[in-house]
């Protein structure tokens, strides 16, 4: 089998929004796979420290960085900390995301901007900074956390769906741009995952979504993290520009 052999002294992963939910599980899955992990978060310091402990228990090095990825200043702070501590990045997982749901007539500009800035601009800024490092390394893996609603849309989530659809365009364009340097760029599109994000939905709305899931249940965040870890693997070098649905059949 062809292998992209790298003389890795250490392998480093950066996960945005690694304090809770899917991001925490991604951090732990990558730590289990042997990556040192940079855990980014916005405000939940205690949760980030719990993720840190879980990663360190896997015997790798890890550290947390508070930084708001929706701003260029936040991303600069994040990459400065990463560069100082680890000096490289082999895997970037753009996982940080928020919702500000509402029907279009009630969505205001701020709801739109906050969601787009966090979910899409944050990923763009992190991809740009990581690409500079990965191009020098001639190696990298980027995974963007999209959503089933980025492919199919969802009433009440015009802003969120647009941000997740935008991530797919970003993923495909960067896949074409970076492939010749052994840098892959893929997206994962989860369906309904049991995290704080979905627990915040009214019970009735949760039930309505679950009825659309052929598998008949919400995903465990670990089920998403396994797919991210697969895409992040050095043997996944022929897989790029793809959107992998992990949605219990919702997207069929
Ligand atoms: P979650 O439990 O609400 O966690 C969100 C994470 O993003 C937290 O770690 C949060 O940090 C971080 N974050 C938010 N804004 C940030 C910012 N400006 N800068 C840095 N970090 C920020 O969400 P989740 O359900 O795990 O979702 C993770 C990703 O999967 C999101 O992109 C989401 O859109 C996507 N997704 C989720 C589902 C689902 O059903 N849950 C389905 C499809 C896609 P703090 O803890 O510090 O706030």
XYZ file of C-alpha atoms and ligand atoms in Angstrom, residues 15-24 40-45 47-48 65-71 78 94-99 114 117-119 144-149 160 163-164 167 188-199 201 219 221 224 246, ligand 1:
111
model
C -9.252 21.249 16.996
C -11.372 24.405 17.158
C -14.255 24.220 19.624
C -12.640 21.297 21.430
C -14.099 21.987 24.860
C -17.447 20.224 24.474
C -19.594 17.940 22.345
C -18.241 16.668 19.051
C -15.034 18.710 19.361
C -14.134 17.092 22.684
C -9.294 25.608 21.267
C -12.374 26.990 23.004
C -14.312 30.247 23.218
C -15.407 30.600 26.846
C -15.868 27.229 28.594
C -12.542 26.993 30.409
C -14.904 22.054 29.952
C -11.701 22.653 27.982
C -6.077 27.988 23.986
C -8.953 30.376 24.588
C -9.502 32.195 21.298
C -12.552 33.416 19.400
C -12.113 31.982 15.906
C -14.746 34.318 14.468
C -12.185 37.131 14.426
C -4.573 30.668 18.366
C -12.601 23.273 11.986
C -15.296 22.211 14.413
C -16.271 25.417 16.267
C -19.859 26.265 15.474
C -22.946 28.041 16.758
C -26.629 28.340 15.872
C -22.441 35.792 14.217
C -18.321 34.656 11.241
C -17.974 31.696 13.604
C -18.873 28.788 11.340
C -14.329 20.929 8.179
C -17.429 20.243 10.264
C -20.365 20.873 7.950
C -23.880 19.488 8.506
C -26.661 17.605 6.778
C -28.473 20.965 6.591
C -26.683 28.154 9.795
C -22.637 28.718 6.686
C -22.514 24.919 6.449
C -17.955 25.192 4.245
C -17.991 15.784 7.589
C -21.749 16.353 7.545
C -23.329 15.058 10.758
C -27.075 14.723 11.149
C -28.550 14.953 14.655
C -25.917 14.526 17.357
C -26.535 14.405 21.109
C -24.670 17.505 22.338
C -25.433 20.797 24.104
C -26.321 22.266 20.690
C -29.235 19.888 20.116
C -30.183 19.608 23.812
C -33.731 22.661 21.114
C -25.701 10.079 16.936
C -20.561 12.457 19.277
C -18.660 11.612 14.352
C -22.634 10.763 9.188
P -21.533 22.430 21.045
O -21.699 21.284 21.962
O -22.439 23.600 21.164
O -19.995 22.922 21.115
C -19.595 23.991 20.323
C -18.105 24.174 20.453
O -17.707 25.271 19.612
C -17.685 24.519 21.875
O -16.435 23.901 22.114
C -17.537 26.033 21.817
O -16.607 26.542 22.771
C -16.985 26.197 20.422
N -17.145 27.553 19.892
C -18.292 28.224 19.648
N -18.016 29.455 19.189
C -16.667 29.560 19.137
C -15.779 30.591 18.764
N -16.202 31.783 18.304
N -14.440 30.351 18.860
C -13.978 29.164 19.308
N -14.770 28.154 19.672
C -16.104 28.359 19.596
O -21.671 21.959 19.508
P -21.564 20.507 18.841
O -22.932 19.972 18.711
O -20.497 19.699 19.446
O -21.144 20.954 17.361
C -19.803 20.935 16.919
C -19.808 21.218 15.419
O -20.602 20.224 14.759
C -20.428 22.566 15.058
O -19.736 23.135 13.963
C -21.840 22.191 14.647
O -22.391 23.142 13.765
C -21.584 20.864 13.974
N -22.762 20.007 13.894
C -23.440 19.627 15.034
C -24.560 18.828 14.904
C -25.359 18.374 16.094
O -26.420 17.743 15.904
N -24.907 18.611 17.327
C -25.004 18.413 13.632
C -24.287 18.811 12.517
C -23.168 19.608 12.653
P -17.108 26.913 24.281
O -17.376 25.590 24.957
O -15.965 27.626 24.874
O -18.342 27.721 24.131
